[in-house]
PDB file of C-alpha atoms and ligand atoms in Angstrom:
ATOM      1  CA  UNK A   1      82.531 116.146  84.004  1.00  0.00           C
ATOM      2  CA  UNK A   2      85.916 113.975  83.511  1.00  0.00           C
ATOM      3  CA  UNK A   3      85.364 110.263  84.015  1.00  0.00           C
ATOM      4  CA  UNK A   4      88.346 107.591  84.047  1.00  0.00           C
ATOM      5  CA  UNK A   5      87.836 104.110  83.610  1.00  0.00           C
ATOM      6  CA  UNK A   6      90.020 101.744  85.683  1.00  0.00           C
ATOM      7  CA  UNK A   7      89.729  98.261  84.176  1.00  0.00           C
ATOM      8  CA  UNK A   8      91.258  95.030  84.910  1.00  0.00           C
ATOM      9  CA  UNK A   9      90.385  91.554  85.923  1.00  0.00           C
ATOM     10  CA  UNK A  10      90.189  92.106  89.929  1.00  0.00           C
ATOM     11  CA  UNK A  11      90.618  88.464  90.323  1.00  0.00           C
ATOM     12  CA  UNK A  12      89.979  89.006  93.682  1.00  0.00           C
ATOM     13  CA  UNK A  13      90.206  93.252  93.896  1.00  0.00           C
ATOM     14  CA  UNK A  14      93.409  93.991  96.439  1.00  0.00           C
ATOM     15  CA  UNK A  15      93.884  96.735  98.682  1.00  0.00           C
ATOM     16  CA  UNK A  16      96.482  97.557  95.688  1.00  0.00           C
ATOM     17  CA  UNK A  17      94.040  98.199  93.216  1.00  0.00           C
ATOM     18  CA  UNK A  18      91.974 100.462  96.096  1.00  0.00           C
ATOM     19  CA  UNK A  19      94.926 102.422  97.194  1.00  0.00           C
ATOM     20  CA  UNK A  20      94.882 103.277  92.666  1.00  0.00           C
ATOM     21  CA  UNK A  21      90.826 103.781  92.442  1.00  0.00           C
ATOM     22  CA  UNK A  22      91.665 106.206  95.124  1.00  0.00           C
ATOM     23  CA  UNK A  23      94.040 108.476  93.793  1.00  0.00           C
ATOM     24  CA  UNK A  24      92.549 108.440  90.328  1.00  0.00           C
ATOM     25  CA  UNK A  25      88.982 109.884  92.625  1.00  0.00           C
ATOM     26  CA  UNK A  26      91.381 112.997  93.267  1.00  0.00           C
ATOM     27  CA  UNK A  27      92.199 113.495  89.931  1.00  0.00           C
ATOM     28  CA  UNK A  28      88.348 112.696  88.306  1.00  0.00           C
ATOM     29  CA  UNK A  29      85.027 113.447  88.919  1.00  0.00           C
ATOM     30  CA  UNK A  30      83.913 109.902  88.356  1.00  0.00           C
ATOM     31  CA  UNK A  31      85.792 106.618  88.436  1.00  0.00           C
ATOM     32  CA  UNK A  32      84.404 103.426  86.402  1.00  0.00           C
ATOM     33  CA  UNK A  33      85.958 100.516  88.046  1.00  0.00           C
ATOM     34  CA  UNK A  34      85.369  97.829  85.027  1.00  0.00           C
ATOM     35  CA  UNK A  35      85.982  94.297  85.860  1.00  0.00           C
ATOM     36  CA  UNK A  36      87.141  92.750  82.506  1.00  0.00           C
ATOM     37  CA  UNK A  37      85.454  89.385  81.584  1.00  0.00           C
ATOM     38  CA  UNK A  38      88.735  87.967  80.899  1.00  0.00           C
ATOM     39  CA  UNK A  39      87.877  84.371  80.078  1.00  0.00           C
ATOM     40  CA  UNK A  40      91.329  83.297  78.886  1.00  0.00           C
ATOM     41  CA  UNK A  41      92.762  84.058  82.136  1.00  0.00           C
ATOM     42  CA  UNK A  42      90.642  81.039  84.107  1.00  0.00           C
ATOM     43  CA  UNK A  43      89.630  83.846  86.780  1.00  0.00           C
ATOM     44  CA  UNK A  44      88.993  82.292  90.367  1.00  0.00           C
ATOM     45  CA  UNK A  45      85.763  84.166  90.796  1.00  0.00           C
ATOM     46  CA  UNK A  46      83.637  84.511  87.717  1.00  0.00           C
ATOM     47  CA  UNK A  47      82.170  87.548  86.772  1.00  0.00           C
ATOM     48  CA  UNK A  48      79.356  88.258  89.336  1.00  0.00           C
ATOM     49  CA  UNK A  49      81.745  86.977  92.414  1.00  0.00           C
ATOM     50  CA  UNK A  50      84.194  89.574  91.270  1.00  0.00           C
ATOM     51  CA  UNK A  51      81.639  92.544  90.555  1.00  0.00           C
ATOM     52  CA  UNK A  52      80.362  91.927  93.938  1.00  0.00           C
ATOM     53  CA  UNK A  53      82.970  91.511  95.628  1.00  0.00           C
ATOM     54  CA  UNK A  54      84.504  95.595  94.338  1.00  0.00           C
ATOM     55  CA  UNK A  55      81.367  96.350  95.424  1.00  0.00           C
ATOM     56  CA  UNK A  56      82.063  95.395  99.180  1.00  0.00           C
ATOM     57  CA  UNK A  57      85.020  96.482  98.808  1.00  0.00           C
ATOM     58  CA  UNK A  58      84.504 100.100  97.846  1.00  0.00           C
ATOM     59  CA  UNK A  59      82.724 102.268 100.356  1.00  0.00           C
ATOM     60  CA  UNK A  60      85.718 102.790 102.648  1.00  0.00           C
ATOM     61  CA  UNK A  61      87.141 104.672  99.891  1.00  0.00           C
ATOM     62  CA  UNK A  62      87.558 108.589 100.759  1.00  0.00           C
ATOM     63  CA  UNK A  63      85.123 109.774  97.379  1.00  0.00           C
ATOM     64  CA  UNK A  64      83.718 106.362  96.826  1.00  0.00           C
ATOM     65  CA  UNK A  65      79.926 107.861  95.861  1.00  0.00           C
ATOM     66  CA  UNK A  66      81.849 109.276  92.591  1.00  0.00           C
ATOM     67  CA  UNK A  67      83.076 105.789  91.913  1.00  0.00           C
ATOM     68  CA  UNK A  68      80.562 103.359  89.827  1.00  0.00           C
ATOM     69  CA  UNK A  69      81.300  99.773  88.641  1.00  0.00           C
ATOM     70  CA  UNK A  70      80.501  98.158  85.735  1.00  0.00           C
ATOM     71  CA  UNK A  71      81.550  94.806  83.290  1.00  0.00           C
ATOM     72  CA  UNK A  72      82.476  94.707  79.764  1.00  0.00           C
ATOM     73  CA  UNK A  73      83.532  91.994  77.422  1.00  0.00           C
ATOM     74  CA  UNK A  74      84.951  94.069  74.329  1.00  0.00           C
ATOM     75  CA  UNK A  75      87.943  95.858  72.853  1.00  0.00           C
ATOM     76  CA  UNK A  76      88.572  98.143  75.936  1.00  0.00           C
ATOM     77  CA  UNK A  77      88.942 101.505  73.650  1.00  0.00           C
ATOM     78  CA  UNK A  78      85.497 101.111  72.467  1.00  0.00           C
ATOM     79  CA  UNK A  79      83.768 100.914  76.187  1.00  0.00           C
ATOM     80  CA  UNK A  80      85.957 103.736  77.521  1.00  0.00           C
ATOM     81  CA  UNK A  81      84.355 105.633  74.268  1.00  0.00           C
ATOM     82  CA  UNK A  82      81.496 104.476  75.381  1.00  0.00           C
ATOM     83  CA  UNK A  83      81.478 105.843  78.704  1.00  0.00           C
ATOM     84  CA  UNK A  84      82.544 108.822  77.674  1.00  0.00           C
ATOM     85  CA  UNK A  85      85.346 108.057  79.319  1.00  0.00           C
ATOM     86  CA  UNK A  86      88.811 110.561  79.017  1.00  0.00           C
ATOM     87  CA  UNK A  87      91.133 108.464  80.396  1.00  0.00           C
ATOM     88  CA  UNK A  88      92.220 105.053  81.209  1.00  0.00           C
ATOM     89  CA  UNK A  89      93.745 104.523  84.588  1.00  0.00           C
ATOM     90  CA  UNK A  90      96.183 101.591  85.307  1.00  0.00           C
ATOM     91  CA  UNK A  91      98.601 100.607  88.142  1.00  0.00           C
ATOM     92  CA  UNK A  92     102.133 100.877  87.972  1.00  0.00           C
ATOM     93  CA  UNK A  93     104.066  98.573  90.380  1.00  0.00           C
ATOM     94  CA  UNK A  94     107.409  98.308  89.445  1.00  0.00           C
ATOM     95  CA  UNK A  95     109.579  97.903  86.771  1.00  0.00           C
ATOM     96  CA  UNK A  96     108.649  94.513  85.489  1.00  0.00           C
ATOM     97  CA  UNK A  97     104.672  96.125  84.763  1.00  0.00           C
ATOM     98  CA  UNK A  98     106.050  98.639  82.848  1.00  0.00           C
ATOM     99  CA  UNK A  99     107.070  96.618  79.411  1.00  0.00           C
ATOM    100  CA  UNK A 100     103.472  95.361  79.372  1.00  0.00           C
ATOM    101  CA  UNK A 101     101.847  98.117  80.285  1.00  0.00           C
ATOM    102  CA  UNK A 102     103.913 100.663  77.688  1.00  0.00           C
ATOM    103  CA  UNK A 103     103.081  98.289  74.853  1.00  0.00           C
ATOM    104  CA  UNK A 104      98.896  98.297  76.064  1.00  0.00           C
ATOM    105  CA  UNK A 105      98.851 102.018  76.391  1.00  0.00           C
ATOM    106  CA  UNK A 106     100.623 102.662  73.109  1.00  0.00           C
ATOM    107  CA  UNK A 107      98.162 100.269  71.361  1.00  0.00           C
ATOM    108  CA  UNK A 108      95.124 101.755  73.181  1.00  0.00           C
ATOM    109  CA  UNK A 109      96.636 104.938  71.678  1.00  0.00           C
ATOM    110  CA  UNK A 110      96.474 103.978  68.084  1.00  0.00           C
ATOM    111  CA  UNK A 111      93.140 102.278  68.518  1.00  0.00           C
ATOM    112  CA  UNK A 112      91.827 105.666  69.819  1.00  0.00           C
ATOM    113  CA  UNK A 113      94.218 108.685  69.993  1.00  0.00           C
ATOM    114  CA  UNK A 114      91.595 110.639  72.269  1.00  0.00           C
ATOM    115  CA  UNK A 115      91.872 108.372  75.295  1.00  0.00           C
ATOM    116  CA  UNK A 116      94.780 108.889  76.945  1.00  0.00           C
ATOM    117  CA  UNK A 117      96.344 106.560  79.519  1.00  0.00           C
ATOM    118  CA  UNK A 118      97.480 107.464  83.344  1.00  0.00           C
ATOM    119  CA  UNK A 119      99.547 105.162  85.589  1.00  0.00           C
ATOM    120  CA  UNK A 120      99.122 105.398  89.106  1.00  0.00           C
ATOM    121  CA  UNK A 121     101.915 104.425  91.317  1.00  0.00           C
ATOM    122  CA  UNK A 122     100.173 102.525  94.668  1.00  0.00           C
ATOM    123  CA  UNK A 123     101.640 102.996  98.638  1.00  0.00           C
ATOM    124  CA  UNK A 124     104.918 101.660  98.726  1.00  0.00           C
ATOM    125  CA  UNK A 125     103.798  98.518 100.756  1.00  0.00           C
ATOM    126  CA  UNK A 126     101.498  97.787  97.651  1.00  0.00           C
ATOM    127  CA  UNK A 127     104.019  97.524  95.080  1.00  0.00           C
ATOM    128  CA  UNK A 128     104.768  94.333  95.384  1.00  0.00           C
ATOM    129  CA  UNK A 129     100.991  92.693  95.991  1.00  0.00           C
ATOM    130  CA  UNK A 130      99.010  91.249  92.819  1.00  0.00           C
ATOM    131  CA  UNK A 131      96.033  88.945  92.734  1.00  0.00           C
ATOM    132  CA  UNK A 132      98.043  86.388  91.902  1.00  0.00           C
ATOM    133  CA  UNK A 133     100.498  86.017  94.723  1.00  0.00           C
ATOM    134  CA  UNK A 134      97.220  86.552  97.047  1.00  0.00           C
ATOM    135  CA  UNK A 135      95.150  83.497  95.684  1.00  0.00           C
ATOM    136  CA  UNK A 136      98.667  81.719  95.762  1.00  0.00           C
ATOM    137  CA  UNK A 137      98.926  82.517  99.496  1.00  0.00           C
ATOM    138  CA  UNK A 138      95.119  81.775 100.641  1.00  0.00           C
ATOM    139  CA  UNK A 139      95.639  78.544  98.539  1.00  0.00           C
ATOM    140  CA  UNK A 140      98.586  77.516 100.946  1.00  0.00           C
ATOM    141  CA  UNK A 141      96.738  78.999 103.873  1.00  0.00           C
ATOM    142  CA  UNK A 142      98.778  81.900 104.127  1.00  0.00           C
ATOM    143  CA  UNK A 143      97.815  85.189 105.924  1.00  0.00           C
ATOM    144  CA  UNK A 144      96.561  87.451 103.919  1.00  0.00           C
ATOM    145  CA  UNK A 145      95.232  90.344 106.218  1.00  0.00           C
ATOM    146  CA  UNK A 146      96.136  93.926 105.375  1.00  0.00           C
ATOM    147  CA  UNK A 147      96.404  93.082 101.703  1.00  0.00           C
ATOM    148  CA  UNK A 148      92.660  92.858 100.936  1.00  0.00           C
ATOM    149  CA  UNK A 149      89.292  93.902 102.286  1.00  0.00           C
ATOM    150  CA  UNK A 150      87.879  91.620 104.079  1.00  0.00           C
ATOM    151  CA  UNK A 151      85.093  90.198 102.229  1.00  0.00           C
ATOM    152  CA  UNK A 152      87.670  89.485  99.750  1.00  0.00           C
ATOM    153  CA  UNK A 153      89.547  87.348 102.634  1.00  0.00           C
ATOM    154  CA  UNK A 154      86.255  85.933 103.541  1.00  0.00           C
ATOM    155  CA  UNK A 155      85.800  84.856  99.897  1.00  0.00           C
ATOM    156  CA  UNK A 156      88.793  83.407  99.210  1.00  0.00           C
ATOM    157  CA  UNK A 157      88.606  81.673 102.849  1.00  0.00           C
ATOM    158  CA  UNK A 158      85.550  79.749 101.229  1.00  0.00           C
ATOM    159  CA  UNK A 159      86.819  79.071  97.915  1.00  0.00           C
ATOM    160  CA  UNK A 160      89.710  77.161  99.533  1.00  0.00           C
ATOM    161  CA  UNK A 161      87.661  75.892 102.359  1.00  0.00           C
ATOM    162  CA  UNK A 162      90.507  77.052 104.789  1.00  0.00           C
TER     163      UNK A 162
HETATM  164  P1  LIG B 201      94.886  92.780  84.427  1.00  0.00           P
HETATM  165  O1  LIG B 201      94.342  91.419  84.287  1.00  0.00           O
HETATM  166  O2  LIG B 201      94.432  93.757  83.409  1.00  0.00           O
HETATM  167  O3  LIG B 201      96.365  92.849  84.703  1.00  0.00           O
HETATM  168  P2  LIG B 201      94.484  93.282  87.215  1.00  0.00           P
HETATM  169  O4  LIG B 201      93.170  93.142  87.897  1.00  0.00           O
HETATM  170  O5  LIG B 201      95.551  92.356  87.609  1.00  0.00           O
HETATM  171  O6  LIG B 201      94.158  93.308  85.704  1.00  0.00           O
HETATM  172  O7  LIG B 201      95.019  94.761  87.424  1.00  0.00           O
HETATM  173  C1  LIG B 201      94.392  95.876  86.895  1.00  0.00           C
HETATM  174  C2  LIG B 201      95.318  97.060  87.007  1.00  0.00           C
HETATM  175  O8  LIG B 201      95.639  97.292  88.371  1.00  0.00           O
HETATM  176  C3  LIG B 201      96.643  96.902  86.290  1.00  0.00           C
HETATM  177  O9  LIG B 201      97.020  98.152  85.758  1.00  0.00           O
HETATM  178  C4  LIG B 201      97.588  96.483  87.375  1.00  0.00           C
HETATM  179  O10 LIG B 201      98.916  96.866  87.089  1.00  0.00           O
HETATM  180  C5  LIG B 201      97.039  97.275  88.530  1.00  0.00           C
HETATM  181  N1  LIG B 201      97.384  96.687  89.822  1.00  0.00           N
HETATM  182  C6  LIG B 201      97.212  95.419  90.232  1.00  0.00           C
HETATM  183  N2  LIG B 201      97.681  95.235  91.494  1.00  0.00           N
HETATM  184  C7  LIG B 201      98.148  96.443  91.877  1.00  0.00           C
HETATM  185  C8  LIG B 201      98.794  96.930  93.051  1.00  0.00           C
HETATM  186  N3  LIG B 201      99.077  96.122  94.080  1.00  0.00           N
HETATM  187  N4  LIG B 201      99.133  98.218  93.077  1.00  0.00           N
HETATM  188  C9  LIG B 201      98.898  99.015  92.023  1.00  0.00           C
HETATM  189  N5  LIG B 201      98.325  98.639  90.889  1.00  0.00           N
HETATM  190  C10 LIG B 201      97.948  97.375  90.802  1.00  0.00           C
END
């Protein structure tokens, strides 16, 4: 049995991060999706909001019963280990992740040499979508349909009371 962990802060979860859960279910047998506490980063939806809202967002996805979600709120090496995880899955969108991203995986590396880390490049129209820019757009009443699912575009509808 190979399990992959996919964490992040899915501060709302995007279509983006779906299209990567996805492709890493083709590759795994199981798929953690673990929604980092991430406390510095003033989330818009605290912990349970964002837990529950993967969890709506998930069963559209093609091998979504081999995909389970959990929280954590330590040194990410240590819950992949943990889980008996083998790998650590992360999105690649362009160029400007990469720098970032390189310097994670390398530490994750020498923190535990056993867990190795896979990017995952998302559908081109993906690429350039992050949480960020979506709250950013709902905030300004922006559309953003097509980019999440839409309990996430109900949620954020009702955070900014548009
Ligand atoms: P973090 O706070 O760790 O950056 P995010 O929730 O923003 O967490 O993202 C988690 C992972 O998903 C990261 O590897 C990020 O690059 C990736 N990701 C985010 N948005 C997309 C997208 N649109 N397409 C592909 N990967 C994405």
């Amino acid at each position: 049995m190979r399990r992959a962990i996919y964490p992040g802060s899915f501060d709302p979860i995007t279509n983006g991060h779906l299209d990567v859960a996805e492709r890493a279910l083709r590759l795994f047998d199981e798929v953690v999706i673990a929604v980092a506490l991430n406390e510095a980063k003033h989330p818009l939806f605290d912990m349970e909001e964002r837990v529950a809202l993967v969890k709506a967002s998930i069963p559209a996805l093609q091998g979504h019963e081999r995909l389970r979600i959990s929280s954590f709120d330590r040194l990410l090496v240590d819950y992949a280990r943990e889980q008996e995880a083998v790998a650590i899955i992360r999105g690649l969108r362009a160029v400007s992740d990469f720098e970032f991203e390189f310097q994670l995986a390398l530490m994750n590396r020498k923190l535990n040499s056993e867990i190795e880390t896979i990017f995952l490049m998302p559908k081109d129209n993906y690429t350039y979508l992050s949480s960020r820019i979506i709250k950013e757009i709902a905030r300004l009443g922006g559309s953003i349909e097509g980019f999440v699912p839409e309990s996430v575009r109900l949620a954020l509808a009702r955070k900014f009371g548009s």
